[in-house]
Amino acid sequence: MIEVNHVSKQYRRDINVVDDVSFTVEKNRIFGLLGPNGAGKTTLMQMISTLLRPSAGSISVCGMDSVRDARAIHGKIGFLTSEVRLDPFSTPDKLFDFFGKLYQLEPSRVSMRKEESFDRFGIGPFADKKIAELSTGMKQKISIAISLIHDPPVIIFDEPTNGLDILTAFQVTEYLTELGKNGHAVLLSTHIFSVAEALCDEIAVMIDGKIVAEGDIAGIISGTGERSFEKSFLSLYKKHHRE
């Protein structure tokens, strides 16, 4: 459902932030991009989400080209990034209704999706509170609910558990696991080993804009000859990181 073919993104002539990256994310799979801050993960996800154009290569989502069919792709993806900022003076209830209209959903469907999402994430008691009054975890759960209001087949989450407490992080990872088993293609980025291990069917290790290893966790560990995923990553980082 997501196909990335030899994609690069260049901001300066001598530096590729994303450098000749290729991978595929299929239906009913969770694909993780694991790498340190600055590895190019967010830039890559912004290109897949049509917010940026690749300097080279091509990206397709649900069979549509990310440049030529950008507007059509918007209805097929749910994209959540740490850069999302909710209106601090609005409320969860009003925001949900606003995005329902933005996606041109029937009021009855918006009402159904709101009830499902608010119940799952415990948003209900806070539905009429201003966003500015809510905790970081609650804001993240509201962002997730809004980004998936239209039940998209492709889900793209950039650092979905970043800054969350243990309970909220568990709720988010549990939900993503469920989505990955129920017909969705899920792409997420993280720099947290436990998140990658708990969620991902397949992982691409990204360092300095390049994918340096790809596969399931057992395969990556075996490929490096190490005894743990963390040590495998550190071995790959030492080998491929440019000073």
Short mmCIF file of C-alpha atoms in Angstrom, two decimals:
data_model
loop_
_atom_site.label_atom_id
_atom_site.label_comp_id
_atom_site.label_asym_id
_atom_site.label_seq_id
_atom_site.Cartn_x
_atom_site.Cartn_y
_atom_site.Cartn_z
CA MET A 1 0.00 0.00 0.00
CA ILE A 2 3.09 2.19 0.37
CA GLU A 3 5.91 1.83 -2.16
CA VAL A 4 9.07 3.90 -1.81
CA ASN A 5 11.45 3.55 -4.75
CA HIS A 6 14.99 4.98 -4.64
CA VAL A 7 13.84 8.15 -2.92
CA SER A 8 16.22 10.97 -2.01
CA LYS A 9 15.69 14.44 -0.58
CA GLN A 10 18.37 17.06 -1.00
CA TYR A 11 18.38 20.48 0.62
CA ARG A 12 21.95 21.32 -0.32
CA ARG A 13 24.01 20.06 -3.21
CA ASP A 14 26.35 18.08 -1.03
CA ILE A 15 23.88 16.61 1.51
CA ASN A 16 21.05 14.11 1.02
CA VAL A 17 18.82 14.17 4.10
CA VAL A 18 17.22 11.02 2.66
CA ASP A 19 19.55 9.02 0.42
CA ASP A 20 18.30 6.41 -2.10
CA VAL A 21 15.71 4.78 0.18
CA SER A 22 13.43 1.94 -0.95
CA PHE A 23 10.90 -0.20 0.94
CA THR A 24 7.31 -1.45 0.82
CA VAL A 25 4.60 -1.44 3.49
CA GLU A 26 1.84 -3.96 2.89
CA LYS A 27 -1.69 -4.30 4.21
CA ASN A 28 -1.98 -5.83 7.70
CA ARG A 29 1.64 -4.97 8.46
CA ILE A 30 3.39 -2.52 10.77
CA PHE A 31 6.64 -1.22 9.31
CA GLY A 32 8.99 0.74 11.54
CA LEU A 33 11.70 3.26 10.76
CA LEU A 34 14.22 3.13 13.60
CA GLY A 35 16.98 5.65 13.88
CA PRO A 36 18.47 8.47 15.95
CA ASN A 37 17.25 12.04 15.75
CA GLY A 38 18.42 13.57 12.49
CA ALA A 39 18.44 10.27 10.59
CA GLY A 40 15.92 11.55 8.03
CA LYS A 41 12.86 9.67 9.31
CA THR A 42 10.56 12.69 9.58
CA THR A 43 11.60 14.05 6.18
CA LEU A 44 10.88 10.67 4.62
CA MET A 45 7.45 10.45 6.25
CA GLN A 46 6.61 13.97 5.12
CA MET A 47 7.39 12.95 1.55
CA ILE A 48 5.20 9.86 1.83
CA SER A 49 2.43 12.06 3.24
CA THR A 50 2.82 14.44 0.23
CA LEU A 51 3.97 17.39 2.38
CA LEU A 52 7.35 17.37 0.63
CA ARG A 53 8.39 16.40 -2.88
CA PRO A 54 11.25 13.93 -3.37
CA SER A 55 14.37 15.26 -5.08
CA ALA A 56 14.69 11.88 -6.77
CA GLY A 57 12.80 8.60 -6.90
CA SER A 58 9.08 7.93 -6.58
CA ILE A 59 6.50 7.15 -3.89
CA SER A 60 3.09 5.56 -4.34
CA VAL A 61 0.32 5.23 -1.76
CA CYS A 62 -2.61 2.92 -2.55
CA GLY A 63 -1.38 2.86 -6.14
CA MET A 64 -1.32 6.66 -6.47
CA ASP A 65 1.71 8.83 -7.14
CA SER A 66 2.64 11.09 -4.20
CA VAL A 67 3.25 14.11 -6.44
CA ARG A 68 0.67 13.74 -9.19
CA ASP A 69 -2.14 12.41 -6.96
CA ALA A 70 -1.35 14.24 -3.73
CA ARG A 71 -4.88 15.48 -3.09
CA ALA A 72 -6.44 12.05 -3.59
CA ILE A 73 -3.87 10.49 -1.26
CA HIS A 74 -4.91 12.82 1.57
CA GLY A 75 -8.17 10.93 1.93
CA LYS A 76 -6.35 7.59 2.13
CA ILE A 77 -3.88 8.38 4.91
CA GLY A 78 -3.90 9.33 8.54
CA PHE A 79 -0.73 11.27 9.35
CA LEU A 80 0.31 12.16 12.87
CA THR A 81 3.49 14.06 13.58
CA SER A 82 4.94 15.73 16.65
CA GLU A 83 4.63 18.99 14.69
CA VAL A 84 0.82 18.86 14.91
CA ARG A 85 -0.51 21.67 17.09
CA LEU A 86 -4.13 21.58 18.26
CA ASP A 87 -6.01 24.85 18.65
CA PRO A 88 -5.50 25.60 22.38
CA PHE A 89 -8.81 27.46 22.66
CA SER A 90 -10.93 24.77 21.02
CA THR A 91 -12.25 21.57 22.62
CA PRO A 92 -11.94 17.89 21.64
CA ASP A 93 -15.63 17.82 20.76
CA LYS A 94 -15.44 20.85 18.46
CA LEU A 95 -12.18 19.73 16.84
CA PHE A 96 -13.60 16.30 16.04
CA ASP A 97 -16.65 17.88 14.38
CA PHE A 98 -14.45 20.33 12.46
CA PHE A 99 -12.26 17.57 11.00
CA GLY A 100 -15.32 15.47 10.23
CA LYS A 101 -16.58 18.32 8.02
CA LEU A 102 -13.11 18.75 6.54
CA TYR A 103 -13.17 15.12 5.39
CA GLN A 104 -16.77 15.58 4.20
CA LEU A 105 -18.08 12.80 6.42
CA GLU A 106 -21.77 12.33 7.12
CA PRO A 107 -22.78 13.73 10.55
CA SER A 108 -23.99 10.28 11.62
CA ARG A 109 -20.57 8.78 10.85
CA VAL A 110 -18.77 11.58 12.68
CA SER A 111 -20.97 10.96 15.71
CA MET A 112 -20.27 7.22 15.60
CA ARG A 113 -16.51 7.67 15.17
CA LYS A 114 -16.45 10.25 17.97
CA GLU A 115 -18.21 7.92 20.38
CA GLU A 116 -15.85 5.04 19.51
CA SER A 117 -12.67 7.13 19.80
CA PHE A 118 -13.65 9.06 22.92
CA ASP A 119 -14.62 5.83 24.67
CA ARG A 120 -11.43 4.00 23.69
CA PHE A 121 -9.07 6.77 24.80
CA GLY A 122 -11.05 8.11 27.75
CA ILE A 123 -11.55 11.48 26.08
CA GLY A 124 -15.25 11.73 26.98
CA PRO A 125 -14.85 13.45 30.40
CA PHE A 126 -12.63 16.08 28.74
CA ALA A 127 -14.72 16.60 25.59
CA ASP A 128 -15.72 20.17 26.46
CA LYS A 129 -12.47 21.30 28.07
CA LYS A 130 -10.09 23.62 26.24
CA ILE A 131 -7.10 21.89 24.69
CA ALA A 132 -4.78 24.24 26.64
CA GLU A 133 -6.06 22.73 29.90
CA LEU A 134 -5.28 19.12 28.97
CA SER A 135 -2.24 16.95 29.64
CA THR A 136 0.33 16.01 27.00
CA GLY A 137 -0.97 12.45 26.94
CA MET A 138 -4.57 13.53 26.45
CA LYS A 139 -3.57 15.91 23.63
CA GLN A 140 -1.76 13.04 21.91
CA LYS A 141 -4.79 10.76 22.20
CA ILE A 142 -7.02 13.50 20.78
CA SER A 143 -4.56 13.99 17.90
CA ILE A 144 -4.69 10.27 17.14
CA ALA A 145 -8.48 10.21 17.23
CA ILE A 146 -8.69 13.19 14.86
CA SER A 147 -6.06 11.90 12.44
CA LEU A 148 -7.97 8.62 12.07
CA ILE A 149 -11.49 10.06 12.00
CA HIS A 150 -11.96 8.95 8.36
CA ASP A 151 -10.69 5.39 9.03
CA PRO A 152 -7.90 5.58 6.41
CA PRO A 153 -6.30 2.40 5.02
CA VAL A 154 -2.78 3.84 5.45
CA ILE A 155 -1.55 5.16 8.80
CA ILE A 156 1.67 7.16 9.13
CA PHE A 157 2.78 8.06 12.67
CA ASP A 158 5.96 9.93 13.47
CA GLU A 159 7.18 9.09 17.00
CA PRO A 160 3.68 8.13 18.27
CA THR A 161 4.73 7.60 21.92
CA ASN A 162 7.21 10.44 22.26
CA GLY A 163 6.84 12.20 25.62
CA LEU A 164 3.97 10.02 26.83
CA ASP A 165 3.62 8.42 30.25
CA ILE A 166 3.72 4.63 30.52
CA LEU A 167 -0.06 4.11 30.58
CA THR A 168 -0.79 6.41 27.62
CA ALA A 169 2.09 4.90 25.62
CA PHE A 170 0.62 1.43 26.25
CA GLN A 171 -2.81 2.56 25.03
CA VAL A 172 -1.31 4.00 21.86
CA THR A 173 0.83 0.95 21.05
CA GLU A 174 -2.09 -1.39 21.76
CA TYR A 175 -4.26 0.59 19.34
CA LEU A 176 -1.62 0.60 16.62
CA THR A 177 -1.19 -3.16 16.99
CA GLU A 178 -4.93 -3.59 16.55
CA LEU A 179 -4.96 -1.40 13.44
CA GLY A 180 -2.09 -3.38 11.94
CA LYS A 181 -4.09 -6.59 12.27
CA ASN A 182 -7.32 -5.20 10.83
CA GLY A 183 -6.64 -4.28 7.24
CA HIS A 184 -4.44 -1.23 7.62
CA ALA A 185 -0.88 -0.57 6.48
CA VAL A 186 0.97 1.17 9.31
CA LEU A 187 4.23 3.07 8.97
CA LEU A 188 5.77 4.53 12.09
CA SER A 189 9.06 6.08 13.08
CA THR A 190 10.70 5.79 16.46
CA HIS A 191 14.04 6.00 18.22
CA ILE A 192 12.81 3.82 21.10
CA PHE A 193 13.85 0.15 20.94
CA SER A 194 10.98 -1.13 23.08
CA VAL A 195 8.40 0.51 20.80
CA ALA A 196 10.00 -1.00 17.71
CA GLU A 197 10.17 -4.45 19.30
CA ALA A 198 6.60 -4.35 20.61
CA LEU A 199 4.94 -3.07 17.45
CA CYS A 200 6.80 -3.76 14.24
CA ASP A 201 6.51 -6.74 11.91
CA GLU A 202 9.42 -5.34 9.94
CA ILE A 203 12.00 -2.64 10.69
CA ALA A 204 14.31 -0.51 8.61
CA VAL A 205 17.29 0.92 10.49
CA MET A 206 17.95 4.41 9.17
CA ILE A 207 21.24 6.22 9.74
CA ASP A 208 22.31 9.47 8.09
CA GLY A 209 19.55 9.27 5.50
CA LYS A 210 20.23 5.68 4.43
CA ILE A 211 18.58 2.38 5.28
CA VAL A 212 21.45 0.22 6.51
CA ALA A 213 19.46 -2.86 7.59
CA GLU A 214 15.94 -4.12 7.01
CA GLY A 215 13.91 -7.11 8.17
CA ASP A 216 12.42 -8.53 11.33
CA ILE A 217 14.24 -8.08 14.61
CA ALA A 218 15.62 -11.62 14.68
CA GLY A 219 17.04 -11.18 11.19
CA ILE A 220 18.69 -7.87 12.01
CA ILE A 221 20.27 -9.33 15.16
CA SER A 222 21.48 -12.36 13.21
CA GLY A 223 22.88 -10.16 10.44
CA THR A 224 25.06 -8.21 12.85
CA GLY A 225 26.15 -11.20 14.92
CA GLU A 226 25.11 -9.49 18.14
CA ARG A 227 23.03 -10.83 21.03
CA SER A 228 20.42 -8.10 21.34
CA PHE A 229 18.57 -5.60 19.18
CA GLU A 230 20.12 -2.65 20.99
CA LYS A 231 23.65 -3.95 20.42
CA SER A 232 22.80 -4.67 16.79
CA PHE A 233 21.70 -1.08 16.31
CA LEU A 234 24.83 0.30 17.98
CA SER A 235 26.97 -1.91 15.76
CA LEU A 236 25.18 -0.63 12.66
CA TYR A 237 25.48 2.96 13.86
CA LYS A 238 29.23 2.70 14.44
CA LYS A 239 29.68 1.13 11.01
CA HIS A 240 27.57 3.57 8.98
CA HIS A 241 27.47 6.90 10.81
CA ARG A 242 29.46 9.63 9.12
CA GLU A 243 31.35 11.91 11.47
#
